[in-house]
Short mmCIF file of C-alpha atoms in Angstrom, two decimals:
data_model
loop_
_atom_site.label_atom_id
_atom_site.label_comp_id
_atom_site.label_asym_id
_atom_site.label_seq_id
_atom_site.Cartn_x
_atom_site.Cartn_y
_atom_site.Cartn_z
CA MET N 137 0.00 0.00 0.00
CA LYS N 138 3.02 2.29 -0.27
CA SER N 139 2.54 2.96 -3.95
CA PRO N 140 1.58 6.63 -4.52
CA ILE N 141 -0.80 5.66 -7.33
CA LEU N 142 -2.53 3.07 -5.18
CA ALA N 143 -2.66 5.50 -2.27
CA VAL N 144 -4.38 8.10 -4.44
CA PHE N 145 -6.80 5.45 -5.71
CA VAL N 146 -7.71 4.37 -2.18
CA ALA N 147 -8.04 7.95 -0.98
CA LEU N 148 -10.35 9.04 -3.77
CA ILE N 149 -12.42 5.93 -4.34
CA PRO N 150 -14.90 5.02 -1.60
CA LEU N 151 -14.01 1.77 0.07
CA PRO N 152 -16.13 -0.86 1.78
CA ALA N 153 -17.30 -0.19 5.30
CA PHE N 154 -16.57 -2.81 7.89
CA ALA N 155 -16.51 -3.57 11.57
CA HIS N 156 -15.40 -1.18 14.22
CA ALA N 157 -12.05 -1.23 15.96
CA THR N 158 -13.10 -3.66 18.69
CA GLY N 159 -11.12 -6.87 18.41
CA GLN N 160 -8.78 -5.62 15.70
CA GLY N 161 -5.79 -6.72 17.76
CA PHE N 162 -6.80 -10.34 17.24
CA VAL N 163 -7.69 -9.73 13.60
CA ALA N 164 -4.10 -8.55 13.03
CA LEU N 165 -2.94 -12.01 14.18
CA LEU N 166 -5.17 -13.89 11.74
CA PRO N 167 -3.86 -15.17 8.37
CA THR N 168 -5.91 -12.60 6.50
CA GLY N 169 -3.72 -12.74 3.39
CA PRO N 170 -4.83 -16.22 2.25
CA TYR N 171 -8.45 -15.43 3.14
CA MET N 172 -8.32 -12.28 1.01
CA ALA N 173 -6.77 -14.13 -1.93
CA PHE N 174 -9.38 -16.88 -1.67
CA GLY N 175 -12.23 -14.33 -1.55
CA VAL N 176 -10.97 -12.51 -4.63
CA LEU N 177 -10.51 -15.83 -6.42
CA ILE N 178 -14.13 -16.82 -5.72
CA VAL N 179 -15.42 -13.56 -7.22
CA ALA N 180 -13.17 -13.90 -10.27
CA LEU N 181 -14.16 -17.54 -10.86
CA SER N 182 -17.85 -16.69 -10.57
CA MET N 183 -17.40 -14.15 -13.36
CA ILE N 184 -15.61 -16.63 -15.60
CA LEU N 185 -18.22 -19.32 -14.96
CA LEU N 186 -21.07 -16.97 -15.85
CA TRP N 187 -19.36 -16.03 -19.11
CA LEU N 188 -19.03 -19.73 -20.03
CA LEU N 189 -22.57 -20.77 -19.09
CA PRO N 190 -25.58 -20.24 -21.39
CA GLN N 191 -26.80 -16.67 -21.42
CA ARG N 192 -29.91 -16.45 -19.22
CA PRO N 193 -32.02 -13.62 -17.82
CA LEU N 194 -32.22 -13.02 -14.08
CA SER N 195 -35.64 -14.65 -13.77
CA ARG N 196 -34.04 -17.96 -14.85
CA MET N 197 -30.73 -17.51 -13.01
CA LEU N 198 -32.44 -16.63 -9.71
CA PRO N 199 -35.91 -18.20 -9.94
CA GLY N 200 -38.65 -17.90 -7.33
CA VAL N 201 -41.52 -20.15 -6.30
CA ASP N 202 -45.07 -19.21 -5.37
CA LEU N 203 -45.86 -19.92 -1.72
CA GLY N 204 -49.55 -19.19 -2.06
CA ALA N 205 -51.87 -16.61 -0.58
CA ILE N 206 -51.38 -14.94 2.78
CA ALA N 207 -54.21 -14.21 5.17
CA ALA N 208 -52.99 -10.91 6.62
CA PRO N 209 -55.66 -8.27 5.87
CA PRO N 210 -54.60 -4.73 4.83
CA TRP N 211 -55.85 -3.24 8.09
CA LEU N 212 -53.26 -5.25 10.00
CA ARG N 213 -50.37 -3.45 8.31
CA ARG N 214 -52.03 -0.12 8.98
CA THR N 215 -52.41 -1.08 12.63
CA THR N 216 -48.79 -2.11 13.06
CA SER N 217 -47.73 1.08 11.27
CA LEU N 218 -49.79 3.23 13.63
CA ILE N 219 -48.31 1.37 16.60
CA SER N 220 -44.82 2.10 15.21
CA PHE N 221 -45.72 5.78 14.93
CA ILE N 222 -46.83 5.85 18.58
CA VAL N 223 -43.61 4.07 19.58
CA LEU N 224 -41.66 6.69 17.62
CA LEU N 225 -43.36 9.47 19.55
CA TRP N 226 -42.54 7.71 22.81
CA MET N 227 -38.91 7.28 21.74
CA LEU N 228 -38.64 10.98 20.93
CA TYR N 229 -40.01 11.74 24.39
CA GLN N 230 -37.37 9.43 25.84
CA GLY N 231 -34.74 11.29 23.85
CA PHE N 232 -35.67 14.54 25.60
CA HIS N 233 -36.51 13.21 29.05
CA GLY N 234 -34.92 9.77 29.29
CA PRO N 235 -31.46 8.72 30.51
CA SER N 236 -28.55 10.72 29.13
CA ASP N 237 -26.40 7.60 28.80
CA PRO N 238 -26.79 6.50 25.14
CA VAL N 239 -26.79 2.77 25.96
CA GLU N 240 -29.70 3.30 28.36
CA ASN N 241 -31.77 5.61 26.16
CA ALA N 242 -34.57 4.05 24.13
CA LEU N 243 -34.28 6.57 21.27
CA VAL N 244 -30.55 6.09 20.74
CA MET N 245 -30.69 2.30 20.92
CA GLY N 246 -33.98 2.15 19.02
CA PHE N 247 -32.82 4.26 16.09
CA TRP N 248 -29.15 3.37 15.69
CA VAL N 249 -29.27 -0.28 16.75
CA VAL N 250 -32.77 -1.66 16.20
CA PHE N 251 -33.53 0.34 13.04
CA TRP N 252 -30.29 1.36 11.32
CA MET N 253 -28.30 -1.77 12.16
CA ALA N 254 -30.78 -4.64 12.57
CA ALA N 255 -33.89 -3.67 10.60
CA VAL N 256 -31.91 -2.81 7.46
CA MET N 257 -30.28 -6.25 7.58
CA VAL N 258 -33.63 -8.01 8.02
CA GLN N 259 -35.09 -5.91 5.21
CA GLY N 260 -32.54 -7.18 2.70
CA LEU N 261 -31.77 -10.62 4.07
CA VAL N 262 -35.23 -11.90 4.99
CA PHE N 263 -38.37 -9.98 4.01
CA ASP N 264 -39.97 -6.54 3.73
CA LEU N 265 -40.02 -5.68 7.43
CA TRP N 266 -40.54 -1.98 6.67
CA GLY N 267 -43.92 -2.77 5.14
CA TRP N 268 -45.02 -3.75 8.64
CA VAL N 269 -43.15 -1.32 10.91
CA SER N 270 -42.98 1.87 8.87
CA PRO N 271 -44.34 4.71 11.06
CA TRP N 272 -45.72 6.40 7.93
CA HIS N 273 -47.69 3.65 6.16
CA TRP N 274 -50.88 4.42 8.06
CA LEU N 275 -50.80 7.94 6.53
CA ASP N 276 -50.84 6.54 3.01
CA ALA N 277 -53.70 4.09 3.55
CA PRO N 278 -56.55 6.65 4.00
CA ALA N 279 -55.33 8.57 0.96
CA ARG N 280 -55.48 5.46 -1.23
CA SER N 281 -58.86 4.38 0.14
CA GLY N 282 -60.51 7.75 -0.43
CA ALA N 283 -61.08 8.41 3.28
CA GLY N 284 -59.11 11.63 3.22
CA ARG N 285 -62.10 13.60 1.98
CA LYS N 286 -65.80 13.04 2.39
CA GLY N 287 -67.37 11.67 -0.72
CA GLY N 288 -64.19 11.42 -2.77
CA ARG N 289 -60.56 10.48 -3.06
CA PHE N 290 -58.01 12.44 -1.07
CA LYS N 291 -56.31 15.11 -3.17
CA PRO N 292 -53.05 16.77 -2.03
CA LEU N 293 -52.75 20.54 -1.98
CA PHE N 294 -49.88 20.43 -4.47
CA HIS N 295 -48.63 17.88 -6.95
CA LEU N 296 -45.09 16.63 -6.49
CA PRO N 297 -43.72 16.36 -10.05
CA THR N 298 -42.45 12.92 -10.95
CA VAL N 299 -39.66 14.67 -12.87
CA PHE N 300 -38.06 15.33 -9.48
CA GLY N 301 -37.68 11.59 -9.09
CA VAL N 302 -35.98 10.59 -5.85
CA TRP N 303 -33.47 13.43 -5.96
CA PRO N 304 -34.90 14.91 -2.73
CA ALA N 305 -34.20 11.56 -1.05
CA VAL N 306 -30.64 11.63 -2.44
CA LEU N 307 -30.03 15.00 -0.79
CA LEU N 308 -31.54 13.78 2.47
CA LEU N 309 -29.33 10.67 2.39
CA VAL N 310 -26.21 12.81 2.02
CA GLY N 311 -27.41 15.03 4.86
CA PHE N 312 -28.10 12.01 7.06
CA ALA N 313 -24.62 10.68 6.31
CA GLY N 314 -23.11 14.03 7.25
CA PHE N 315 -24.97 13.95 10.56
CA THR N 316 -23.94 10.35 11.22
CA LEU N 317 -20.24 10.75 10.43
CA ALA N 318 -19.40 14.39 11.08
CA ASP N 319 -21.71 15.53 13.88
CA PRO N 320 -19.77 15.73 17.17
CA ALA N 321 -22.38 13.70 19.08
CA PRO N 322 -24.92 11.83 16.90
CA ASP N 323 -25.63 9.45 19.78
CA ASP N 324 -26.49 12.24 22.21
CA ALA N 325 -30.11 11.53 23.13
CA ALA N 326 -31.36 15.14 23.21
CA ARG N 327 -29.48 16.00 20.01
CA LEU N 328 -30.92 12.99 18.21
CA ALA N 329 -34.39 13.78 19.55
CA ARG N 330 -34.25 17.33 18.17
CA ALA N 331 -33.18 16.07 14.75
CA GLY N 332 -35.86 13.37 14.86
CA LEU N 333 -38.60 15.82 15.84
CA ILE N 334 -37.68 18.18 13.01
CA TYR N 335 -37.72 15.27 10.55
CA LEU N 336 -41.06 14.08 11.93
CA VAL N 337 -42.66 17.50 11.42
CA ILE N 338 -41.23 17.83 7.91
CA THR N 339 -42.53 14.38 6.97
CA LEU N 340 -46.03 15.02 8.31
CA VAL N 341 -46.23 18.41 6.61
CA GLY N 342 -44.87 16.98 3.36
CA CYS N 343 -47.40 14.15 3.41
CA GLY N 344 -50.20 16.62 4.07
CA VAL N 345 -49.18 19.07 1.36
CA PHE N 346 -48.01 16.74 -1.42
CA GLY N 347 -49.84 13.57 -0.43
CA PRO N 348 -48.36 10.65 1.52
CA ARG N 349 -47.97 8.38 -1.49
CA ALA N 350 -45.77 10.78 -3.48
CA TRP N 351 -43.84 12.00 -0.44
CA LEU N 352 -43.02 8.51 0.82
CA ARG N 353 -41.97 7.31 -2.64
CA GLN N 354 -39.86 10.29 -3.64
CA VAL N 355 -38.74 12.25 -0.57
CA GLU N 356 -38.85 10.30 2.70
CA VAL N 357 -35.38 8.82 2.48
CA PHE N 358 -35.82 5.82 4.77
CA SER N 359 -38.95 4.64 2.95
CA VAL N 360 -37.17 5.00 -0.38
CA LEU N 361 -34.10 3.13 0.86
CA MET N 362 -36.07 0.34 2.50
CA ARG N 363 -38.13 -0.16 -0.64
CA LEU N 364 -34.93 -0.59 -2.66
CA ILE N 365 -33.26 -2.89 -0.14
CA SER N 366 -36.37 -5.08 0.06
CA ARG N 367 -35.74 -6.08 -3.57
CA LEU N 368 -32.84 -8.21 -2.30
CA ALA N 369 -34.94 -10.19 0.18
CA PRO N 370 -35.73 -13.84 -0.65
CA VAL N 371 -39.35 -13.45 0.50
CA ALA N 372 -41.40 -11.24 -1.83
CA ARG N 373 -44.99 -10.08 -1.51
CA ARG N 374 -47.10 -9.65 -4.62
CA GLY N 375 -50.55 -8.46 -3.71
CA ARG N 376 -51.74 -11.03 -1.19
CA ARG N 377 -49.38 -13.77 -2.34
CA LEU N 378 -45.85 -14.68 -1.27
CA ARG N 379 -42.91 -15.77 -3.40
CA LEU N 380 -39.65 -17.30 -2.23
CA GLY N 381 -36.45 -17.20 -4.21
CA TRP N 382 -32.75 -16.47 -4.17
CA HIS N 383 -31.56 -13.17 -2.79
CA GLY N 384 -32.01 -10.56 -5.52
CA HIS N 385 -34.61 -12.50 -7.51
CA GLN N 386 -36.97 -9.50 -7.30
CA LEU N 387 -34.59 -7.19 -9.15
CA HIS N 388 -35.64 -8.56 -12.54
CA GLN N 389 -38.71 -6.35 -12.11
CA GLY N 390 -36.51 -3.27 -11.79
CA ALA N 391 -35.20 -1.44 -8.72
CA GLY N 392 -37.16 1.73 -9.24
CA CYS N 393 -38.95 3.79 -11.86
CA TYR N 394 -38.04 7.25 -10.56
CA ARG N 395 -35.23 9.44 -11.79
CA GLY N 396 -32.20 9.50 -9.55
CA THR N 397 -32.63 5.93 -8.28
CA ALA N 398 -29.27 4.88 -9.75
CA VAL N 399 -27.52 7.80 -8.06
CA LEU N 400 -29.28 7.05 -4.77
CA ILE N 401 -27.92 3.49 -4.84
CA LEU N 402 -24.40 4.70 -5.58
CA VAL N 403 -24.61 7.29 -2.80
CA LEU N 404 -25.74 4.56 -0.39
CA LEU N 405 -22.70 2.47 -1.30
CA ALA N 406 -20.34 5.45 -1.10
CA VAL N 407 -21.65 6.54 2.29
CA GLY N 408 -21.29 3.08 3.77
CA SER N 409 -17.85 2.72 2.23
CA PHE N 410 -16.53 5.97 3.65
CA ASP N 411 -17.97 5.08 7.05
CA GLY N 412 -15.48 2.20 7.17
CA LEU N 413 -12.58 4.11 5.64
CA ASN N 414 -13.12 6.93 8.13
CA GLU N 415 -12.07 4.66 11.01
CA THR N 416 -8.81 3.31 9.58
CA PHE N 417 -5.28 4.31 10.49
CA PHE N 418 -4.72 4.86 6.77
CA TRP N 419 -7.39 7.58 6.56
CA LEU N 420 -6.36 9.28 9.79
CA ASP N 421 -2.75 9.37 8.62
CA HIS N 422 -3.96 10.74 5.29
CA ILE N 423 -5.61 13.72 7.01
CA GLY N 424 -2.69 14.27 9.37
CA VAL N 425 -4.15 12.75 12.56
CA ASN N 426 -2.26 10.48 14.92
CA PRO N 427 -4.60 7.49 15.38
CA LEU N 428 -3.10 6.84 18.84
CA ASP N 429 -3.91 10.39 19.91
CA HIS N 430 -7.36 10.91 18.40
CA PRO N 431 -8.48 14.56 18.82
CA GLY N 432 -12.20 13.74 18.85
CA ARG N 433 -15.00 14.20 16.30
CA THR N 434 -15.28 17.96 16.82
CA GLU N 435 -11.82 18.53 15.34
CA LEU N 436 -12.52 16.39 12.28
CA VAL N 437 -15.80 17.83 10.98
CA ILE N 438 -14.31 19.48 7.88
CA PRO N 439 -12.02 16.56 6.89
CA VAL N 440 -14.88 14.09 7.33
CA LEU N 441 -17.33 16.15 5.28
CA THR N 442 -14.69 16.65 2.59
CA GLY N 443 -13.90 12.95 2.50
CA LEU N 444 -17.58 12.06 2.40
CA GLY N 445 -18.20 14.41 -0.52
CA ALA N 446 -15.15 13.09 -2.37
CA SER N 447 -16.30 9.50 -1.81
CA VAL N 448 -19.79 10.17 -3.16
CA LEU N 449 -18.60 12.09 -6.21
CA GLY N 450 -15.71 9.69 -6.75
CA LEU N 451 -17.83 6.56 -6.83
CA ILE N 452 -20.41 8.17 -9.13
CA ALA N 453 -17.63 9.28 -11.48
CA VAL N 454 -15.96 5.85 -11.49
CA PHE N 455 -19.25 4.09 -12.12
CA MET N 456 -20.01 6.42 -15.00
CA LEU N 457 -16.61 5.69 -16.53
CA ILE N 458 -17.16 1.94 -16.11
CA SER N 459 -20.58 2.13 -17.76
CA ILE N 460 -19.32 4.26 -20.63
CA ALA N 461 -16.31 1.99 -21.17
CA GLY N 462 -18.52 -1.11 -21.23
CA GLU N 463 -20.91 0.54 -23.69
CA ARG N 464 -18.07 1.59 -25.99
CA LEU N 465 -16.50 -1.88 -25.96
CA ALA N 466 -19.79 -3.61 -26.81
CA ARG N 467 -21.01 -1.11 -29.38
CA ASP N 468 -21.00 -1.99 -33.05
CA ASP N 469 -22.37 -0.41 -36.22
CA LEU N 470 -25.77 -2.06 -35.84
CA TYR N 471 -26.49 -1.95 -32.12
CA GLY N 472 -25.58 0.22 -29.16
CA VAL N 473 -26.86 1.16 -25.73
CA SER N 474 -26.80 4.70 -24.38
CA PRO N 475 -24.46 5.32 -21.43
CA SER N 476 -27.37 6.60 -19.34
CA ARG N 477 -29.23 3.33 -19.86
CA MET N 478 -26.09 1.39 -18.94
CA ILE N 479 -25.80 3.31 -15.66
CA THR N 480 -29.46 2.88 -14.70
CA THR N 481 -29.27 -0.81 -15.57
CA LEU N 482 -26.03 -1.58 -13.74
CA ALA N 483 -26.48 0.58 -10.62
CA PRO N 484 -29.04 -1.75 -8.96
CA THR N 485 -26.53 -4.59 -9.27
CA VAL N 486 -24.35 -3.02 -6.55
CA LEU N 487 -27.18 -3.16 -4.00
CA PRO N 488 -25.94 -6.53 -2.66
CA ILE N 489 -22.51 -4.98 -2.10
CA ALA N 490 -23.98 -2.04 -0.21
CA LEU N 491 -26.03 -4.36 2.00
CA ALA N 492 -23.06 -6.69 2.56
CA TYR N 493 -20.85 -3.79 3.64
CA HIS N 494 -23.60 -2.54 5.92
CA GLY N 495 -23.92 -5.92 7.61
CA ALA N 496 -20.17 -6.52 7.89
CA HIS N 497 -19.52 -3.03 9.22
CA TYR N 498 -22.14 -3.14 11.96
CA LEU N 499 -21.92 -6.80 12.99
CA PRO N 500 -19.54 -6.28 15.96
CA SER N 501 -21.47 -3.23 17.16
CA LEU N 502 -24.74 -5.12 16.86
CA LEU N 503 -23.36 -7.98 18.95
CA VAL N 504 -22.72 -5.54 21.82
CA ASP N 505 -25.28 -2.76 21.41
CA GLY N 506 -27.96 -5.30 20.61
CA GLN N 507 -27.61 -6.54 24.17
CA TYR N 508 -28.25 -3.03 25.49
CA ALA N 509 -31.30 -2.73 23.22
CA LEU N 510 -32.70 -6.02 24.58
CA ILE N 511 -32.22 -4.81 28.15
CA ILE N 512 -34.21 -1.65 27.35
CA ALA N 513 -36.92 -3.74 25.67
CA ASN N 514 -37.03 -5.93 28.77
CA ASP N 515 -38.03 -2.90 30.89
CA PRO N 516 -39.02 -0.09 28.49
CA LEU N 517 -40.84 2.01 31.10
CA ARG N 518 -38.12 1.49 33.72
CA ASN N 519 -40.68 0.31 36.24
CA GLY N 520 -39.07 -3.00 37.12
CA ALA N 521 -40.75 -5.08 34.41
CA ASP N 522 -39.12 -8.26 33.11
CA LEU N 523 -40.83 -8.71 29.74
CA LEU N 524 -38.07 -10.81 28.16
CA GLY N 525 -36.83 -12.55 31.28
CA LEU N 526 -33.50 -10.69 31.21
CA LYS N 527 -33.61 -9.22 34.70
CA GLY N 528 -30.11 -9.23 36.14
CA TYR N 529 -28.48 -9.77 32.74
CA TYR N 530 -25.17 -7.97 32.18
CA VAL N 531 -23.80 -7.01 28.78
CA THR N 532 -20.77 -9.02 27.80
CA THR N 533 -17.97 -8.26 25.35
CA GLY N 534 -15.82 -11.23 26.24
CA PHE N 535 -15.98 -12.64 22.72
CA PHE N 536 -13.78 -9.75 21.58
CA ASN N 537 -11.03 -10.95 23.91
CA ASN N 538 -10.86 -14.44 22.44
CA ARG N 539 -8.91 -15.24 19.29
CA ASP N 540 -11.21 -18.07 18.21
CA SER N 541 -14.43 -16.04 18.53
CA MET N 542 -12.83 -13.09 16.74
CA GLN N 543 -11.79 -15.42 13.94
CA VAL N 544 -15.41 -16.54 13.56
CA ILE N 545 -16.60 -12.91 13.52
CA TRP N 546 -13.96 -11.83 10.99
CA LEU N 547 -14.59 -14.80 8.70
CA THR N 548 -18.32 -14.11 8.88
CA GLN N 549 -17.71 -10.52 7.83
CA ALA N 550 -15.38 -11.59 5.02
CA GLY N 551 -17.83 -14.24 3.86
CA VAL N 552 -20.67 -11.72 3.75
CA ILE N 553 -18.51 -9.39 1.66
CA VAL N 554 -17.56 -12.11 -0.82
CA LEU N 555 -21.12 -13.40 -1.15
CA GLY N 556 -22.36 -9.86 -1.68
CA HIS N 557 -19.92 -9.41 -4.55
CA VAL N 558 -20.81 -12.79 -6.07
CA LEU N 559 -24.50 -11.89 -6.04
CA ALA N 560 -23.64 -8.52 -7.58
CA VAL N 561 -21.71 -10.32 -10.31
CA ILE N 562 -24.73 -12.52 -11.07
CA LEU N 563 -27.04 -9.50 -11.23
CA ALA N 564 -24.62 -7.56 -13.42
CA HIS N 565 -24.25 -10.48 -15.82
CA ALA N 566 -28.02 -10.90 -16.05
CA SER N 567 -28.34 -7.18 -16.77
CA MET N 568 -25.81 -7.46 -19.58
CA VAL N 569 -27.71 -10.41 -21.03
CA THR N 570 -30.86 -8.27 -21.01
CA LEU N 571 -29.11 -5.46 -22.90
CA TYR N 572 -26.97 -7.57 -25.25
CA GLN N 573 -28.10 -10.95 -26.58
CA ASP N 574 -24.74 -11.74 -28.15
CA ARG N 575 -22.22 -13.57 -25.89
CA ARG N 576 -19.31 -11.51 -27.17
CA ARG N 577 -21.00 -8.19 -26.45
CA VAL N 578 -22.13 -9.43 -23.02
CA PHE N 579 -18.48 -10.21 -22.22
CA LEU N 580 -17.15 -6.89 -23.51
CA ALA N 581 -19.87 -4.78 -21.88
CA GLY N 582 -19.35 -6.42 -18.50
CA LEU N 583 -15.55 -6.53 -18.57
CA PRO N 584 -14.88 -3.08 -17.03
CA LEU N 585 -17.37 -3.74 -14.23
CA ALA N 586 -15.90 -7.22 -13.68
CA LEU N 587 -12.41 -5.79 -13.22
CA PHE N 588 -13.80 -3.18 -10.86
CA MET N 589 -15.57 -5.88 -8.83
CA ILE N 590 -12.36 -7.87 -8.45
CA ALA N 591 -10.36 -4.84 -7.34
CA TYR N 592 -13.16 -3.71 -5.04
CA THR N 593 -13.33 -7.13 -3.41
CA TRP N 594 -9.60 -7.11 -2.67
CA LEU N 595 -9.70 -3.58 -1.29
CA GLY N 596 -12.71 -4.44 0.81
CA LEU N 597 -11.10 -7.49 2.37
CA TRP N 598 -7.87 -5.55 2.93
CA LEU N 599 -9.80 -2.83 4.69
CA LEU N 600 -11.58 -5.44 6.81
CA ALA N 601 -8.21 -6.46 8.25
CA SER N 602 -6.80 -2.93 8.53
CA PRO N 603 -6.06 -1.32 11.92
CA LYS N 604 -8.80 1.00 13.07
CA ALA N 605 -9.13 3.71 15.68
CA GLY N 606 -12.03 4.87 17.79
#
């Protein structure tokens, strides 16, 4: 990593986000080199195998089976959504008036651990959890049923143009990332409660003015993100029927019909990538900070925001170059695909990578903070209740002090990363088959992205084993 060219590449290109510093001393003792080589080899071989196999669309490469009808009536989802909204209000109250210790505050643990860490993983790895626990879904139901106005369908005060696409959600995602990474105290309960209350008011006003359906599909960033991530889940809901398939089998129906969806996906990957890079000794040395004498988040606001912006713009630029290069290689005198179509087609294929980095990055934190969240759930009102039978339970971090358990954790993270890239390779190949029917053009169009995937896998696994601070 001493090469100036490679150093510039790593500094400018967003890298995968991985686990926090806890346990990195044991990780440094693991034979990470062979693991990294094996992971890269798996991704490379999967690409070669797909090029040699018969060209098939995604629906045949990742098929699904019909599980039959489900009995859950629509009112049940509205009820659970309303309950989630009430819980959100209670959590905001706890943010203002609850314990100041983040690990004892229901808002801090509920938002960062239960929602941002765990729920996102469930959303992409299992089923559409957000469809049941979204605190906003109950707002959309009356509008769609015509109950918003007497004698007719609800009509918003203003129409939110579809030409805006999900660009408002893109801006909100960047803002959320800035708050997460650069704010001096994002886990301060009162600070988080103020931000949450402002967002709550904006969402309610937006739903009232522009209509809940448009606002939740184009602006409310968490609804937009969860809808995209749910396309990776093996369990899919179609009307009142369920389908079960491989992870990503739903993407053959498209990841989104709104403008800006491709950019939103790339921003999601870039944000998660920089989150991991931001903790490494490499990054701290790059911005002139001694990782053994960390000055605190307050002193690093500008470098973090600058790095975040460079990561977002850098990944978008690299992906554009990859798409253009693939299009130029596959173009002939009779047939060609526009670069914009290449980008919108290929961008959803990196969703598995974004989800894999998210899971690998937060796994160690979830193992610890998840215990604190369970303790709060065991006695949410702090009145001596023992709802989960955890009274007297103490949080343990002993598994971080054992080489064998840390090896299991690290290999799990590495495996998730490799599998995420393999799934992305399958999705990218299926997308190329959809655009180009000829085997030669499929190979040429996907070659730049394939090389990028291999390099990105190696960099990701290297970063997973890199020393981290904080």
